[in-house]
XYZ file of C-alpha atoms in Angstrom:
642
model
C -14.945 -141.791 94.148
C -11.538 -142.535 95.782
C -10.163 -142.253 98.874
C -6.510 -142.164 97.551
C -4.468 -141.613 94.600
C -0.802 -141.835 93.694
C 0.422 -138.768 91.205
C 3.292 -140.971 88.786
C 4.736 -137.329 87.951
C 6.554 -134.522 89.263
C 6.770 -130.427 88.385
C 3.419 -128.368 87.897
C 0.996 -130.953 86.761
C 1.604 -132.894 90.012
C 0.716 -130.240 91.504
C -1.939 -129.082 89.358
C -3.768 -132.291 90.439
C -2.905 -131.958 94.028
C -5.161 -129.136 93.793
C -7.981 -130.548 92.322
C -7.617 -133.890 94.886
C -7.797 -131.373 97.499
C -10.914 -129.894 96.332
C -12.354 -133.182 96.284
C -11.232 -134.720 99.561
C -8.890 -137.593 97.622
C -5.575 -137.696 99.535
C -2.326 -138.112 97.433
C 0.477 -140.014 97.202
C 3.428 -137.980 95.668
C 6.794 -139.784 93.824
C 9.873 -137.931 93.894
C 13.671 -138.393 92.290
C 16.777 -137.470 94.408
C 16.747 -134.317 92.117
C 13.107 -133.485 93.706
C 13.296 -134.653 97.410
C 12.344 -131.360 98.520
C 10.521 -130.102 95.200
C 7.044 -128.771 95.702
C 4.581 -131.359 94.798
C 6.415 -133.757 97.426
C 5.380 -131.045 100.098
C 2.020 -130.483 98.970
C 0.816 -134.311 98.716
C -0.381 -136.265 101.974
C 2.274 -138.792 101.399
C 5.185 -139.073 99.671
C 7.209 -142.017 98.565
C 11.016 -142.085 97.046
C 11.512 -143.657 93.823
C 15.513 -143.366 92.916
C 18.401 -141.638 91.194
C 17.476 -137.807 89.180
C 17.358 -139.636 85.732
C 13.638 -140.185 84.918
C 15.000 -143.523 83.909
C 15.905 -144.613 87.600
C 12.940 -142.788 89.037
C 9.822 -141.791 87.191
C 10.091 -144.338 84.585
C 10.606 -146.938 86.734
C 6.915 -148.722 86.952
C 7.981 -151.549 89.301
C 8.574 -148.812 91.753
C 5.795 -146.156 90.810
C 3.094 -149.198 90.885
C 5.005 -150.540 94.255
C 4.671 -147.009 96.013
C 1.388 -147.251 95.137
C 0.226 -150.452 96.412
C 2.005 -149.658 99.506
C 0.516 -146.713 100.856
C -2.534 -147.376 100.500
C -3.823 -145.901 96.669
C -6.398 -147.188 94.833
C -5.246 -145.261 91.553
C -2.378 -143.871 89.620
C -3.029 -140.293 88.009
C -0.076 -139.790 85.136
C -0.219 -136.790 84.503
C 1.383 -136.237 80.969
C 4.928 -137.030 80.033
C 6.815 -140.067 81.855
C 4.814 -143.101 81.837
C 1.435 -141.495 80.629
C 0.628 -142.504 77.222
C 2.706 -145.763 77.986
C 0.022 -148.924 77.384
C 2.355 -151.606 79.236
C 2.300 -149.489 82.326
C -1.439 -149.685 82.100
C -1.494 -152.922 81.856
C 0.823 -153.392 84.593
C -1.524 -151.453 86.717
C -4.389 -152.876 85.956
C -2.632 -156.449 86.924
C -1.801 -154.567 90.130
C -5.693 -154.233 90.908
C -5.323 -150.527 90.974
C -7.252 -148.387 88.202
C -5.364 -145.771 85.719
C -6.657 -142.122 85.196
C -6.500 -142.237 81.748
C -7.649 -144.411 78.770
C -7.191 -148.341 78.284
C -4.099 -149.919 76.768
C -5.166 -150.560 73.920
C -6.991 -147.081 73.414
C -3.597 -145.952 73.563
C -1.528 -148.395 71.556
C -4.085 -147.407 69.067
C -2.723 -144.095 69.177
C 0.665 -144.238 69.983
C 2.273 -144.823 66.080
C 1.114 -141.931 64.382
C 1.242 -144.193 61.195
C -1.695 -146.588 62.719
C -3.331 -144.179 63.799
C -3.543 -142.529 60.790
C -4.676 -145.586 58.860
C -7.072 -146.014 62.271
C -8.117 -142.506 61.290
C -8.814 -142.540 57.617
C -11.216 -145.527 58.393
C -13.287 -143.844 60.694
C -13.704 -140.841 58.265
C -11.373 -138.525 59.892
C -9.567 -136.279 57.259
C -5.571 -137.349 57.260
C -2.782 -135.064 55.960
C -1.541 -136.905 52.150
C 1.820 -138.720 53.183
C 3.261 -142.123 53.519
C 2.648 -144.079 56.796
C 3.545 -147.603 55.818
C 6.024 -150.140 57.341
C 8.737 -149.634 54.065
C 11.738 -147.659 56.291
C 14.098 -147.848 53.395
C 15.809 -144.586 53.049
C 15.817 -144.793 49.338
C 12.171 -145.642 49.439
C 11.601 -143.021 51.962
C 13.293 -140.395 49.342
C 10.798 -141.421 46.065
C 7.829 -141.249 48.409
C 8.889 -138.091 49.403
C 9.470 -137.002 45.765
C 5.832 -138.423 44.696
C 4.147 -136.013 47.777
C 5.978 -133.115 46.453
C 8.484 -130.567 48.739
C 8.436 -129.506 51.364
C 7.496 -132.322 53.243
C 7.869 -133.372 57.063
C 9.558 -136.072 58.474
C 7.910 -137.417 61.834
C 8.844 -139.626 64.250
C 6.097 -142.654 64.464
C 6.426 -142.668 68.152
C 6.934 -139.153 68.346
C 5.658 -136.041 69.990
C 6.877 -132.587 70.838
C 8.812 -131.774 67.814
C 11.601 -134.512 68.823
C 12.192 -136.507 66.059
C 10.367 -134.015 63.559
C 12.569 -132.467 60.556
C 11.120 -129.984 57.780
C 12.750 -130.908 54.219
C 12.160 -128.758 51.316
C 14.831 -129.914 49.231
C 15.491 -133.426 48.000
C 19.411 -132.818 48.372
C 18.494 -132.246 52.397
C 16.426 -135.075 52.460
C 19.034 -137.479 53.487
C 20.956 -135.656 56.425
C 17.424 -134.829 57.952
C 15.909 -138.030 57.587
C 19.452 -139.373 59.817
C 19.296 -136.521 62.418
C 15.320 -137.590 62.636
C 15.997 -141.497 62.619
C 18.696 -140.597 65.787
C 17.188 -138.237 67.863
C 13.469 -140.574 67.369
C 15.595 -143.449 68.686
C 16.926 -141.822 71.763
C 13.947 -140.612 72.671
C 11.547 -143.235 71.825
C 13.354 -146.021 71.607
C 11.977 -146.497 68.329
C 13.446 -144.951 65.112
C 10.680 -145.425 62.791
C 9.559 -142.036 60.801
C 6.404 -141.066 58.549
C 6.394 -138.536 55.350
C 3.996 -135.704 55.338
C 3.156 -133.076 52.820
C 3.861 -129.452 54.714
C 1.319 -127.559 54.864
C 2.943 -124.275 54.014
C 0.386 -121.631 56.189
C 0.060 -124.398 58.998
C -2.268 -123.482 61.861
C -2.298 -126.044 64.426
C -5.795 -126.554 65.985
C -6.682 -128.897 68.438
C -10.164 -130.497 69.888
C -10.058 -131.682 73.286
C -12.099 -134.895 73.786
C -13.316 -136.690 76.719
C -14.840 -140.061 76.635
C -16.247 -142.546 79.488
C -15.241 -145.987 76.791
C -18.255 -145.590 74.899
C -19.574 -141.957 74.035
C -17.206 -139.021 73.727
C -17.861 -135.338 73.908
C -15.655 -132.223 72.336
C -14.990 -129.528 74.639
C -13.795 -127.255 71.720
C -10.280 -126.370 70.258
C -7.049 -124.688 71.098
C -4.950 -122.594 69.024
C -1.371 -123.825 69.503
C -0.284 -121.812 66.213
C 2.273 -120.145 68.167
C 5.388 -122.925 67.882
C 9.177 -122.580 68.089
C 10.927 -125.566 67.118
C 7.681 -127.592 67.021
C 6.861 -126.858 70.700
C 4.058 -124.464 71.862
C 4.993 -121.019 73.147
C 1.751 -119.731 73.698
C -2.120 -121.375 72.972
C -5.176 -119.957 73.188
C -8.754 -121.174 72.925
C -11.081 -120.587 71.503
C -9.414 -120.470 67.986
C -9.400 -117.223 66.089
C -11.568 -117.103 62.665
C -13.094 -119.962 63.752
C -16.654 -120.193 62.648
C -19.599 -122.341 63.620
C -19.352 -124.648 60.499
C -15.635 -125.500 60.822
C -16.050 -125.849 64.710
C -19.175 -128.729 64.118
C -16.799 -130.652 61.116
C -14.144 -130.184 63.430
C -15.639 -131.649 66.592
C -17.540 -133.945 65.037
C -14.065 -135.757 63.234
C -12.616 -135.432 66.829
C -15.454 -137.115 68.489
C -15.771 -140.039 66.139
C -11.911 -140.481 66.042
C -12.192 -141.158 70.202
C -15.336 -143.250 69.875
C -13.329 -145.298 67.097
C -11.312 -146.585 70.012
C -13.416 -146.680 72.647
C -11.332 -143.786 74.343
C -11.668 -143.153 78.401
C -11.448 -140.105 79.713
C -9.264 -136.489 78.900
C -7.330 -137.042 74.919
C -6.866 -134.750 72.659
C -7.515 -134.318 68.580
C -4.212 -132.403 67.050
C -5.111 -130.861 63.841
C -3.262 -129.709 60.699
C -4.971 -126.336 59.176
C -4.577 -124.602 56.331
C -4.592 -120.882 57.490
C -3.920 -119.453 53.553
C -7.503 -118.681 53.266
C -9.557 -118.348 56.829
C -10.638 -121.521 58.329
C -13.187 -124.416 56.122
C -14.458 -127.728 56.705
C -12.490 -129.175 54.078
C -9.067 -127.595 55.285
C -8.257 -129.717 58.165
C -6.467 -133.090 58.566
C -5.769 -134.874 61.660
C -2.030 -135.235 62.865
C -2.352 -137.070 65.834
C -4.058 -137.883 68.868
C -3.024 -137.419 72.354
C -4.177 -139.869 74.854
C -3.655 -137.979 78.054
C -4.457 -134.594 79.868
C -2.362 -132.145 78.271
C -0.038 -129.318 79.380
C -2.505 -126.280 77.811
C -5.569 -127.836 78.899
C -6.333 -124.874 81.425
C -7.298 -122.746 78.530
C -9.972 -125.375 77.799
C -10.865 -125.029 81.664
C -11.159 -121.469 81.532
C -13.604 -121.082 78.555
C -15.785 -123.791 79.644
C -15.923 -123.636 83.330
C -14.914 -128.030 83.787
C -12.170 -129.028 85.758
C -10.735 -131.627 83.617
C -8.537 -133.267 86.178
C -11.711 -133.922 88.551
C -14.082 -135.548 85.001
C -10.564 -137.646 84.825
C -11.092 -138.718 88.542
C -14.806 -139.176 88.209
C -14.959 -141.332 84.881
C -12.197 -143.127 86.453
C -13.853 -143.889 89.525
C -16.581 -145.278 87.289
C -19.494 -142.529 86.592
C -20.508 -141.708 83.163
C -19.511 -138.951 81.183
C -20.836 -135.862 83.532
C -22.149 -134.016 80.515
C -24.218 -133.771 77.272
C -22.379 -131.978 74.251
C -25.194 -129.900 74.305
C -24.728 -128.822 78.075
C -21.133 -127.519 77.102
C -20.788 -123.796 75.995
C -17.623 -121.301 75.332
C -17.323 -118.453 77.568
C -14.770 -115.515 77.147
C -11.132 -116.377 75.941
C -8.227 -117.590 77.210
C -4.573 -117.929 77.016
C -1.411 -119.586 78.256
C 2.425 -118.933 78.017
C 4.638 -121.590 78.709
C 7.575 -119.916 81.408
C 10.747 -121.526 80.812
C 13.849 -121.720 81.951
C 15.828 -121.449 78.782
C 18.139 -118.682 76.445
C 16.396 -117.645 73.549
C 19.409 -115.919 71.408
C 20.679 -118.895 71.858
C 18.677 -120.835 69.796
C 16.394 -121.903 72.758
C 18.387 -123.558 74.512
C 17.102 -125.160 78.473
C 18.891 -123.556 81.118
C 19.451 -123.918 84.555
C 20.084 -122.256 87.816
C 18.981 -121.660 91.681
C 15.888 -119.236 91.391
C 16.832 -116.915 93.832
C 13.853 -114.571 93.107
C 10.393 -116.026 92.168
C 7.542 -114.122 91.915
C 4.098 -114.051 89.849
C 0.949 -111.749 90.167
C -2.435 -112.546 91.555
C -4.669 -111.443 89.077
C -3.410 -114.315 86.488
C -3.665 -118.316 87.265
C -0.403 -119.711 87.505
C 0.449 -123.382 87.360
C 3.392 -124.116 88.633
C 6.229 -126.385 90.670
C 8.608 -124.179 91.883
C 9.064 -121.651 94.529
C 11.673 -119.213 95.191
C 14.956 -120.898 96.110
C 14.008 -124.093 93.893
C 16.987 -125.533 91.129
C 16.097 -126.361 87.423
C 17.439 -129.210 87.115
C 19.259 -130.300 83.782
C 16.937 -133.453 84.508
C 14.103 -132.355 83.044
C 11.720 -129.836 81.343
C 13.023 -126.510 82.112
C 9.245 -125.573 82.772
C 8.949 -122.799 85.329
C 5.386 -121.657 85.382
C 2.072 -121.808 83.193
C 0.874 -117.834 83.018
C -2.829 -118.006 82.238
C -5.859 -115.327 81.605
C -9.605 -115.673 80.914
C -10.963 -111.991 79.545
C -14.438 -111.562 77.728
C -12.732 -110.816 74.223
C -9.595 -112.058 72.991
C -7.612 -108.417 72.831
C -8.838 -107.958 76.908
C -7.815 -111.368 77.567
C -4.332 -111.089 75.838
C -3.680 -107.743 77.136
C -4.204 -109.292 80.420
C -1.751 -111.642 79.822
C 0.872 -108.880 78.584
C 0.288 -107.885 81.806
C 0.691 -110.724 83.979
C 4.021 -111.261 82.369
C 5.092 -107.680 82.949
C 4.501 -108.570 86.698
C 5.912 -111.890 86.619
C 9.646 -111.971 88.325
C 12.109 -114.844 87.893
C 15.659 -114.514 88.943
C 18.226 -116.884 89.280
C 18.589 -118.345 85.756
C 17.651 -117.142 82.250
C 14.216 -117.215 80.937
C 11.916 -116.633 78.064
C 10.065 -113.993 79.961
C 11.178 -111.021 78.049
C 10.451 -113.397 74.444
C 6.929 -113.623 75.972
C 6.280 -110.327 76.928
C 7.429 -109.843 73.064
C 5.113 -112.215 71.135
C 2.134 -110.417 73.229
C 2.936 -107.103 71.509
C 3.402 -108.688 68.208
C 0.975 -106.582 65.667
C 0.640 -109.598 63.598
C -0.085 -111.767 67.194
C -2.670 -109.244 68.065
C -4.492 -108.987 64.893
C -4.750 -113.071 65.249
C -2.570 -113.615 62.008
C -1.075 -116.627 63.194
C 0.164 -119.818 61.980
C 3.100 -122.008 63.323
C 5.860 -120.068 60.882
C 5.527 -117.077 62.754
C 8.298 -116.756 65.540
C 10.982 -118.169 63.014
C 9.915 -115.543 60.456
C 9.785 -112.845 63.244
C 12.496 -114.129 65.550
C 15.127 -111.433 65.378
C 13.046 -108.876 65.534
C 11.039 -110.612 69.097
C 14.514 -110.657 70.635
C 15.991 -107.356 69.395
C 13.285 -104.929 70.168
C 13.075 -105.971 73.543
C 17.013 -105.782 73.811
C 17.265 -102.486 72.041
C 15.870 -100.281 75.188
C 19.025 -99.259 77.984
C 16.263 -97.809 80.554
C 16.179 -101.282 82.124
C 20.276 -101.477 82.149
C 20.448 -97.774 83.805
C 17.589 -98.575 86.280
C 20.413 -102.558 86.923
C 23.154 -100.104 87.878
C 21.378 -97.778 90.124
C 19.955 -101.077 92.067
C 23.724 -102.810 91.865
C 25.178 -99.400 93.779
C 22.777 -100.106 95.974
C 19.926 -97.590 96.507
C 16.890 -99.076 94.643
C 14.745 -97.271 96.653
C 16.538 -94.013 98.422
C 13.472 -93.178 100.523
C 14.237 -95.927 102.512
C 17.974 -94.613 103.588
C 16.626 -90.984 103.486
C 16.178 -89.730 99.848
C 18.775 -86.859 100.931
C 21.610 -88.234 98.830
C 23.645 -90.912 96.775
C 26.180 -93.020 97.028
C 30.251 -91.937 97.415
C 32.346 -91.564 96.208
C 30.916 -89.255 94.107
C 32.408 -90.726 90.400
C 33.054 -94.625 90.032
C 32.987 -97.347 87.823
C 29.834 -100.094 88.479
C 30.769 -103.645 87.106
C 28.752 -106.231 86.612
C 29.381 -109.952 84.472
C 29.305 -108.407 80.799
C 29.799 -105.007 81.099
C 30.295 -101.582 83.136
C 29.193 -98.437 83.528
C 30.171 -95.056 84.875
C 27.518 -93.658 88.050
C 28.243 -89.410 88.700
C 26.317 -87.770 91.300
C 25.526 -84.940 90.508
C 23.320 -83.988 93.613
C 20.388 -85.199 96.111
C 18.142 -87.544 94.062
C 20.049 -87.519 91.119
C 22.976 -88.793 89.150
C 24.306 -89.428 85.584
C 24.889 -93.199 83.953
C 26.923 -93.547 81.916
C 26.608 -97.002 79.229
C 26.486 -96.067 75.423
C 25.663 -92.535 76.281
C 25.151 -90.189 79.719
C 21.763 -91.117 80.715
C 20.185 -88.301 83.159
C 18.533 -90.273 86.355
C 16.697 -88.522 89.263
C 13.955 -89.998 91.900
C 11.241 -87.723 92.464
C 7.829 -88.275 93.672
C 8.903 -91.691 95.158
C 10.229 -92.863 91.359
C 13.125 -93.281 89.546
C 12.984 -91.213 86.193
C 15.729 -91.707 83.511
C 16.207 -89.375 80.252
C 13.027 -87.663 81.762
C 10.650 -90.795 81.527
C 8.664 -92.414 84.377
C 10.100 -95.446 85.122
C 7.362 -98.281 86.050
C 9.940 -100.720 85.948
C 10.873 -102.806 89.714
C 14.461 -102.637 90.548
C 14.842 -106.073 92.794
C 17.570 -106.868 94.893
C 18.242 -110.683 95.503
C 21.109 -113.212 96.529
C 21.985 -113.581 92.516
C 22.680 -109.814 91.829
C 19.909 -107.314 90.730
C 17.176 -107.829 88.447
C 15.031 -105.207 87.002
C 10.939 -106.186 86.006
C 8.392 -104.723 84.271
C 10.141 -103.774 80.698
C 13.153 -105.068 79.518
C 13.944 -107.829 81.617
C 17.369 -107.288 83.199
C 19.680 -109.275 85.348
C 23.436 -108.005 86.406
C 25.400 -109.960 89.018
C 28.367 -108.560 90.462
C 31.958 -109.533 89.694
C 33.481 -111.160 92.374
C 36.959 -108.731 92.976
C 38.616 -112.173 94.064
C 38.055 -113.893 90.535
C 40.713 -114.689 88.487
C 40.500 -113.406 85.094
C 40.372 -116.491 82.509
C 41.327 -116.398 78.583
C 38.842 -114.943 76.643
C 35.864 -116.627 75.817
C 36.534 -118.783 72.170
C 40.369 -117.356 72.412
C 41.646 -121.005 73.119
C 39.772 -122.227 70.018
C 37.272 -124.819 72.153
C 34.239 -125.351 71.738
C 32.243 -125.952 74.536
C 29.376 -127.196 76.109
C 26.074 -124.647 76.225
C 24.421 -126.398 78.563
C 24.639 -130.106 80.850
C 24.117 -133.010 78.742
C 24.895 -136.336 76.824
C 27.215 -136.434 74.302
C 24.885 -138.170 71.357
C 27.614 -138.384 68.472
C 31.276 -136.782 67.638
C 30.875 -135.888 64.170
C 34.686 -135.089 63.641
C 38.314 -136.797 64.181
C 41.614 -134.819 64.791
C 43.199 -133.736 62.072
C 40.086 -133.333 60.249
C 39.549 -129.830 58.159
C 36.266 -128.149 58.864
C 34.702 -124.863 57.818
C 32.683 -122.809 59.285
C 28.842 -124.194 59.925
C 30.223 -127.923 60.336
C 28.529 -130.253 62.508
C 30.852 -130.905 64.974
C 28.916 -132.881 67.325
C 25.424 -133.503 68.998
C 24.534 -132.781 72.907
C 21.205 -134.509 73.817
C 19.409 -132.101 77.270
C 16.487 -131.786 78.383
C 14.762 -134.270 75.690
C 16.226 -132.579 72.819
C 19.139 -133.176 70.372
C 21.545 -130.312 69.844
C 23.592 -129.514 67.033
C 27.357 -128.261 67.613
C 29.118 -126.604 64.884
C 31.718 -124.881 63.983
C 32.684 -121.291 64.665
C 35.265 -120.974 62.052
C 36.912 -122.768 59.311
C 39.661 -124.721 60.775
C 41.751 -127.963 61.543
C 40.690 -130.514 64.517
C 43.404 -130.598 67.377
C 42.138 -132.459 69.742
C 38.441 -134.311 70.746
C 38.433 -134.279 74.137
C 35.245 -136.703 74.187
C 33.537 -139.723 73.154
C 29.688 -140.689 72.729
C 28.663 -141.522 75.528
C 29.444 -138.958 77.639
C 28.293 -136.671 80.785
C 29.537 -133.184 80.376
C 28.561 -130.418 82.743
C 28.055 -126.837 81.349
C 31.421 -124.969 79.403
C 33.165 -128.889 79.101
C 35.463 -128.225 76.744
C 34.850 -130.877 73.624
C 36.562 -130.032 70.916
C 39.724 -128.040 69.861
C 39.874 -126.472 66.780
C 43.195 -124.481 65.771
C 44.067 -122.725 61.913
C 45.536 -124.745 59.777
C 48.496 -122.845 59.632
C 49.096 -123.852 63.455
C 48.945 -127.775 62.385
């Protein structure tokens, strides 16, 4: 075993592996960016060593330095964790050349892997069912069209060096295929490096199964699937495992293609099997078809963990270190079920998009396992995933197990920037989510209703103003009475409200309606219902937990008041990022729905468009470059005003 590894990663799986190192008596060597000098898994590791500037590209994609930090304190191996430089074969063999080892699978293990249009071909010879498409070399766009045509719409066009959902656009009519096949050619190439794309049929009931595999380089074992079903935008909200409706049959074809696709490389430690499923008519052998292969640890795998008992992260260490696989497939069972949501910083009625902010309230329960690499006081960055935390229960039953993680997220409190938390809290009260009718359609089908019937309740919003007049809890000044004057106005960014008191313990809100609120029995009660809810004061404002999720912060009386928002006909920047393409020239007519431009953050490409129909004044920016959040880029005015 070793004495000493170096983690080439940063966030929650650094320190997810810190853990297990721990465990194991391995001291670590932790790599940080400017952006993470005093982040979590430096502080946790024995050692840590400085790689650069807050761009992964000047940090923790910089080998040279990653394999030099390594070499000079002392490691004998490089754990990559998963994004960054793990499924990248040159760094392998860079490391190898080193004379240090790699967690993880050989080069060319993972250069067999790494195209998905190889790898299918790879596939299809080691009898491995593949979804019908065309992964050849012919990148013609006219060619791409009449292969498209011969599969038959919808079809899906993938990134060959892809992976989560950049570089991935759903076509279902030929007059789209064009403009999608562009936007997937661009955003492949920026992220990739590499704008080469495949054509898939789409599965129109998708279910998206995968078998996680772990080989020592010459016999591989299955330690069952994960449901990752639950997708928005191609990225996985939630996954559970095992998968539901899955029977013994399916489970042995299943395994048995995922086991012979990692033997048909000679695959090394934790990878994973990603299949396609046809969910129309319950799970069968004959309904699956592989998609692609992952050749690293990946970011659900503690569902895997929790239903089989097997620390992945210490069989990655021990095949590493040169033992044999440490079990039979017969020695492996499934106990209980398991599930994970995926915390993130990021605004959902906005279309998803990353977020960030100072979390100036941080706080999760201790009756769920949390992965995480953030405390309270910690910035998400625009550097990098907006990630906050990995919310995971293990229950005998599926409904006990996702009930329990209902209610982990009910007692999970993050302040300081906006979240998905509410969104989560929604999907686990789905009916459809509960009865385990899922495939990877369902949040877009079901999106306005996730976000509305969470925002539809004012309980939270009454329970905000009686924390931002500040008595969240009046039994600490007394309980005798409230706050004077006894009438005034409670602002907050985004709205108001009117607080009346109309005696000891008690006092009228006023937002769409009078709502009645009293504290008795140390609670607040509002309307004449028991509030459970937390009222939590922090540096940020007040947030309220444990329903509706609800943060106000508090004007500042010294602010000057600016135009109103869209009144100066810009349109502005949602979020930090790098200006991809300007779609658009001044003097150019647009209506309404118009790409404008594209902002690339946080790994994705995002569309800009226009508000209204109109005539462009001014473009106040070029590709190419930096903008901060609410950079104005482009000013539209009526054509009238021209």
């Amino acid at each position: 075993m070793f004495d000493k590894i170096l983690i080439a990663n940063r966030g929650e799986i650094a320190c997810r592996v810190i853990d297990s190192c721990r465990r194991l008596g391995i001291a670590t060597v932790a790599v940080y960016s400017d952006a993470d000098r005093a982040a979590r898994h430096v502080e946790m590791a024995d050692e840590a060593v400085h790689l650069g500037g807050p761009a992964p590209a000047d940090s923790y994609l910089r080998a040279d330095r990653v394999i030099a930090a390594a070499r000079a304190t002392g490691a004998q191996a490089i754990h990559p964790g998963y994004g960054f430089l793990s499924e990248n074969p040159d760094f392998v063999d860079a490391v190898v050349a080193a004379g240090l080892v790699f967690i993880g699978p050989s080069a060319s293990a993972i250069r067999a892997m790494g195209l998905k249009d190889a790898a299918k071909a790879l596939m299809e010879q080691a009898g491995v069912p593949v979804v019908p498409g065309y992964h050849g070399a012919n990148q013609d766009a006219d060619f791409l069209q009449d292969r498209a045509a011969a599969i038959g719409y919808p079809v899906l066009i993938k990134a060959v060096a892809g992976g989560g959902g950049k570089g991935m656009r759903r076509v279902d009519d030929p007059a789209q295929f064009r403009d999608a096949l562009d936007s997937a050619r661009s955003e492949a190439q920026g992220a990739f490096g590499n704008p080469a794309v495949l054509i898939e049929k789409y599965i129109l009931q998708p279910r998206h199964i995968e078998m996680q595999v772990f080989g020592d380089g010459t016999r591989a074992v299955h330690l069952y699937e994960r449901d990752c079903s639950l997708q928005r935008r191609h990225q996985k909200v939630i996954e559970e495992a095992p998968a539901p409706g899955m029977t013994h049959e399916v489970r042995r074809a299943m395994g048995d293609a995922a086991v012979r696709a990692a033997e048909a490389i000679g695959y090394a430690g934790a990878g994973t099997i990603e299949f396609i499923v046809d969910g129309a008519h319950g799970l069968r052998p004959d309904g699956f078809w592989f998609m692609e292969m992952n050749t690293r640890l990946q970011v659900e795998h503690p569902v895997t963990e929790a239903i089989t008992g097997i620390d992945l992260v210490e069989w990655q260490l021990r095949v590493a270190s040169g033992e044999p696989l440490p079990a039979r497939q017969e020695d492996l069972t499934i106990t209980g079920h398991a599930f994970e949501a995926r915390l993130y910083a990021e605004d959902v009625p906005a279309g998803f998009l990353p977020a960030t902010g100072r979390l100036s309230h941080l706080h999760f329960p201790d009756h769920a396992r949390i992965e995480t690499g953030v405390r309270p006081g910690d910035t998400i960055s625009p550097w990098y995933d907006p990630m906050i935390a990995k919310v995971v229960t293990h229950a005998p039953t599926r409904a006990i197990a996702l009930r329990a993680l209902e209610q982990a997220l009910v007692d999970t409190e993050v302040a300081g920037s906006v979240t998905n938390l509410d969104f989560l809290i929604a999907l686990t009260r789905h009916d459809g989510f509960r009865r385990a009718e899922v495939d990877t359609g369902l949040i877009a089908r079901d999106l306005d209703a996730l976000i509305e019937g969470r925002a539809s309740d004012h309980r939270a919003l009454v329970l905000g103003v009686i924390g931002l007049a500040g008595l969240a809890d009046p039994s600490v000044q007394g309980g005798t009475t409230l706050w004077q004057p006894l009438r005034r106005t409670i602002a907050w960014e985004g709205g108001a409200a009117i607080l009346e008191v109309q005696g000891p313990g008690a006092a009228i809100v006023t937002l769409d309606r009078p709502h009645q609120v009293r504290w008795q029995g140390g609670r607040w009660w509002v309307d004449g219902d028991l509030c459970r809810e937390r009222i939590v004061a922090h540096a940020a404002g007040v947030s309220v937990f444990g329903g509706r999720v609800v943060h106000l912060v508090p004007l500042d009386p010294l602010a000057r008041t600016g135009a109103a928002e869209g009144g100066d006909g810009l349109t502005r920047s949602p979020m930090p990022g790098l200006v991809k393409a300007v779609h658009v020239t001044a003097g150019q007519t647009v209506a309404a729905g118009d790409r404008l431009a594209v902002l690339e953050a946080m790994k994705m490409e995002h569309s800009l468009t226009a508000a209204r129909d109109g005539t462009v004044a001014e473009v106040l920016v070029r590709a190419g470059d930096q903008v901060e959040a609410g950079a104005a880029l482009i000013r539209l005015e009526d054509p009238a005003d021209g």
